[in-house]
């Protein structure tokens, strides 16, 4: 089984719909992250959480919200999806420290029509 | 603020030859870490190599080495003896301290194509 699991793998939705992307991990890490990947822009940080009670905005948090339900679970919501939120979304976990290596899920390809 | 720049959108290399992927960074943090990740066409992100800002020697992991030039703020990835399976997108990333603590910032990526 994968250490970091994202569901769904693919999702097509319509403008204005509410969407939730889920992430769970078995690494036992406190830190979890949500990134989005767009062609030519690399990965950009949406939200991150250092523990269950610590949630922080990343560089592109507008239009998104998150919930850290437990140490192992971190979900990302799009309250009202718009087409420019079409992207590949990654969840990642890490153990902390400047040398922290992130472990990524397989990604969720989201298309907003 | 920290910034990572990869200036090569695409690179080509012949199988069995070496290739260097460029990465420059900007940060005011004295302590930081530099990373390279590989993303094959299947989409997953694979960690390749790490270099700490205080490390005296360049990091190496098998066929991967990181050419770290601190004064020039560059952290180029060198892949020796390229293989067809090395064809992928490669991302350089950095984590600093201070206000950037905990946040991994990625470059735009370089697509590497290995020709037989």
Coordinates of C-alpha atoms in Angstrom, one line a residue:
Chain A
X1 CA 0.0 0.0 0.0
X2 CA 1.1 3.5 -0.8
X3 CA 2.4 5.6 2.1
X4 CA 0.5 8.7 0.9
X5 CA -2.8 8.0 -0.6
X6 CA -4.9 10.6 -2.5
X7 CA -8.4 10.2 -3.6
X8 CA -9.8 10.5 -6.2
X9 CA -7.1 10.0 -8.8
X10 CA -9.1 11.9 -11.4
X11 CA -12.1 14.2 -11.2
X12 CA -14.1 16.1 -13.7
X13 CA -16.5 18.7 -12.3
X14 CA -18.4 21.8 -13.4
X15 CA -17.9 25.4 -12.5
X16 CA -19.5 26.3 -9.1
X17 CA -19.5 22.8 -7.7
X18 CA -17.9 22.0 -4.3
X19 CA -15.1 19.5 -4.5
X20 CA -13.1 17.7 -1.8
X21 CA -9.8 16.0 -2.4
X22 CA -8.6 13.7 0.3
X23 CA -5.2 12.6 1.5
X24 CA -4.2 10.0 4.1
X25 CA -0.8 8.9 5.1
X26 CA 0.8 6.0 7.0
X27 CA 4.2 7.6 7.4
X28 CA 3.4 8.9 10.9
X29 CA 4.5 12.4 9.9
X30 CA 3.1 15.5 11.6
X31 CA 3.5 17.7 8.6
X32 CA 1.2 17.6 5.6
X33 CA 1.1 19.8 2.5
X34 CA -1.1 20.5 -0.5
X35 CA 0.5 21.6 -3.8
X36 CA -0.9 22.2 -7.2
X37 CA 1.1 21.7 -10.4
X38 CA 0.5 23.8 -13.6
X39 CA 2.6 23.5 -16.8
X40 CA 5.5 25.9 -16.7
X41 CA 4.9 26.9 -13.1
X42 CA 6.2 24.0 -11.2
X43 CA 4.5 23.1 -7.9
X44 CA 3.0 25.8 -5.8
X45 CA 2.0 25.5 -2.2
X46 CA -1.7 25.9 -1.3
X47 CA -1.9 25.0 2.4
X48 CA 0.3 23.3 4.9
X49 CA -0.2 21.9 8.4
X50 CA 2.5 21.2 11.0
X51 CA 0.1 19.3 13.2
X52 CA -3.6 18.8 13.8
X53 CA -4.1 22.3 15.3
X54 CA -1.7 24.2 13.1
X55 CA -2.8 25.1 9.6
X56 CA -1.2 27.7 7.4
X57 CA -1.9 29.3 4.1
X58 CA 0.6 28.8 1.3
X59 CA 1.3 31.1 -1.7
X60 CA -2.0 30.4 -3.5
X61 CA -4.7 29.7 -0.9
X62 CA -7.5 31.8 -2.4
X63 CA -10.4 29.7 -3.4
X64 CA -9.3 26.7 -1.3
X65 CA -9.8 25.5 2.2
X66 CA -8.4 22.6 4.2
X67 CA -9.2 20.4 7.1
X68 CA -6.8 18.3 9.2
X69 CA -9.1 15.7 10.6
X70 CA -6.4 13.7 12.2
X71 CA -2.6 13.4 12.1
X72 CA -3.0 11.0 9.1
X73 CA -5.7 12.9 7.2
X74 CA -5.6 16.2 5.4
X75 CA -8.3 17.2 2.9
X76 CA -8.5 20.1 0.4
X77 CA -11.7 21.7 -0.6
X78 CA -12.7 23.9 -3.5
X79 CA -15.9 25.6 -2.3
X80 CA -16.9 26.8 -5.7
X81 CA -14.7 25.4 -8.4
X82 CA -13.6 27.5 -11.3
X83 CA -11.9 26.5 -14.6
X84 CA -8.5 28.0 -13.6
X85 CA -8.4 25.5 -10.7
X86 CA -7.9 22.8 -13.3
X87 CA -4.6 21.3 -12.3
X88 CA -2.7 18.3 -10.9
X89 CA -3.0 18.4 -7.1
X90 CA -0.4 16.7 -4.8
X91 CA -0.6 15.9 -1.2
X92 CA 2.8 15.5 0.6
X93 CA 4.0 14.6 4.1
X94 CA 7.2 15.3 5.9
X95 CA 8.9 14.7 9.3
X96 CA 10.2 18.3 9.7
X97 CA 13.5 20.1 9.7
X98 CA 15.3 22.1 7.0
X99 CA 16.5 18.8 5.5
X100 CA 12.9 17.4 5.4
X101 CA 12.3 15.1 2.4
X102 CA 8.7 15.2 1.3
X103 CA 6.8 12.1 0.4
X104 CA 4.2 12.7 -2.3
X105 CA 0.9 11.0 -3.1
X106 CA 0.2 10.0 -6.7
X107 CA -1.7 13.2 -7.4
X108 CA -5.3 14.1 -8.3
X109 CA -5.9 15.4 -11.8
X110 CA -8.8 17.8 -11.5
X111 CA -10.6 19.3 -14.4
X112 CA -13.2 22.1 -13.9
X113 CA -15.4 22.6 -17.0
Chain B
X1 CA 11.2 35.3 0.2
X2 CA 12.9 32.4 -1.5
X3 CA 13.0 31.7 -5.2
X4 CA 14.1 28.9 -7.4
X5 CA 14.8 29.3 -11.1
X6 CA 15.3 26.6 -13.7
X7 CA 16.1 28.2 -17.0
X8 CA 16.1 25.1 -19.2
X9 CA 12.5 24.2 -20.2
X10 CA 13.8 21.2 -22.1
X11 CA 17.1 19.3 -22.4
X12 CA 18.2 16.4 -24.7
X13 CA 20.9 13.9 -24.1
X14 CA 22.2 10.8 -25.8
X15 CA 21.9 7.6 -23.9
X16 CA 25.1 6.9 -21.7
X17 CA 26.2 10.5 -21.8
X18 CA 26.1 12.8 -18.8
X19 CA 23.8 15.8 -18.5
X20 CA 23.6 18.8 -16.3
X21 CA 20.3 20.4 -15.3
X22 CA 20.6 24.0 -14.0
X23 CA 19.1 25.4 -10.9
X24 CA 19.7 28.8 -9.2
X25 CA 18.2 30.0 -6.0
X26 CA 17.8 33.1 -4.0
X27 CA 17.3 33.3 -0.2
X28 CA 18.4 35.4 2.7
X29 CA 18.3 32.4 5.1
X30 CA 21.7 31.2 6.2
X31 CA 20.4 27.7 6.7
X32 CA 18.6 26.0 3.8
X33 CA 18.2 22.8 2.0
X34 CA 18.2 22.1 -1.7
X35 CA 16.4 19.1 -3.3
X36 CA 15.9 17.5 -6.7
X37 CA 12.8 15.6 -7.6
X38 CA 12.0 13.5 -10.7
X39 CA 8.5 13.3 -12.2
X40 CA 8.1 10.6 -14.8
X41 CA 5.3 10.6 -17.3
X42 CA 3.2 8.6 -14.8
X43 CA 3.1 11.7 -12.6
X44 CA 4.5 10.7 -9.3
X45 CA 7.1 12.8 -7.6
X46 CA 10.3 10.9 -6.8
X47 CA 13.0 12.3 -4.4
X48 CA 16.5 12.1 -5.9
X49 CA 19.0 14.0 -3.9
X50 CA 19.5 16.6 -1.0
X51 CA 22.1 19.2 -0.3
X52 CA 22.3 21.2 2.9
X53 CA 23.7 24.7 2.9
X54 CA 26.3 23.9 5.4
X55 CA 27.4 20.6 3.8
X56 CA 31.0 20.8 2.8
X57 CA 30.9 18.2 0.0
X58 CA 28.6 17.9 -2.9
X59 CA 25.8 15.3 -2.4
X60 CA 25.9 12.2 -4.5
X61 CA 23.3 9.4 -4.9
X62 CA 24.3 6.7 -7.4
X63 CA 24.3 8.3 -10.8
X64 CA 23.0 11.6 -9.4
X65 CA 25.2 14.3 -8.0
X66 CA 24.5 17.8 -7.0
X67 CA 27.0 20.5 -8.1
X68 CA 26.6 23.0 -5.2
X69 CA 28.2 26.4 -5.7
X70 CA 27.1 28.4 -2.7
X71 CA 28.7 31.7 -3.7
X72 CA 26.9 31.5 -7.1
X73 CA 23.7 30.2 -5.5
X74 CA 23.5 27.4 -7.9
X75 CA 22.6 23.7 -7.3
X76 CA 22.9 21.9 -10.6
X77 CA 21.9 18.3 -10.9
X78 CA 24.3 16.1 -12.8
X79 CA 23.1 12.7 -14.2
X80 CA 25.9 10.5 -15.3
X81 CA 25.5 7.7 -17.9
X82 CA 22.0 8.7 -18.9
X83 CA 19.4 5.9 -19.3
X84 CA 16.2 5.9 -21.3
X85 CA 14.3 5.7 -18.0
X86 CA 15.8 9.1 -17.0
X87 CA 13.4 10.8 -19.4
X88 CA 11.2 12.8 -17.1
X89 CA 10.5 16.2 -15.7
X90 CA 13.0 17.3 -13.1
X91 CA 12.3 19.8 -10.3
X92 CA 14.7 21.7 -8.2
X93 CA 13.3 22.8 -4.8
X94 CA 14.5 24.7 -1.7
X95 CA 13.5 24.9 1.9
X96 CA 14.8 27.7 4.1
X97 CA 14.4 28.9 7.6
X98 CA 13.0 32.1 9.0
X99 CA 9.7 33.2 7.5
X100 CA 10.0 30.5 4.8
X101 CA 10.5 27.7 7.4
X102 CA 8.8 24.5 6.5
X103 CA 7.8 25.6 3.0
X104 CA 9.4 23.8 0.0
X105 CA 9.6 26.1 -3.0
X106 CA 9.8 24.5 -6.4
X107 CA 11.3 25.7 -9.7
X108 CA 9.4 25.5 -13.0
X109 CA 10.9 22.2 -14.0
X110 CA 13.1 20.9 -16.8
X111 CA 11.9 18.2 -19.2
X112 CA 14.8 15.8 -19.9
X113 CA 14.6 13.6 -23.0
X114 CA 17.1 10.8 -23.4
X115 CA 17.7 9.6 -27.0
X116 CA 18.9 6.0 -27.7

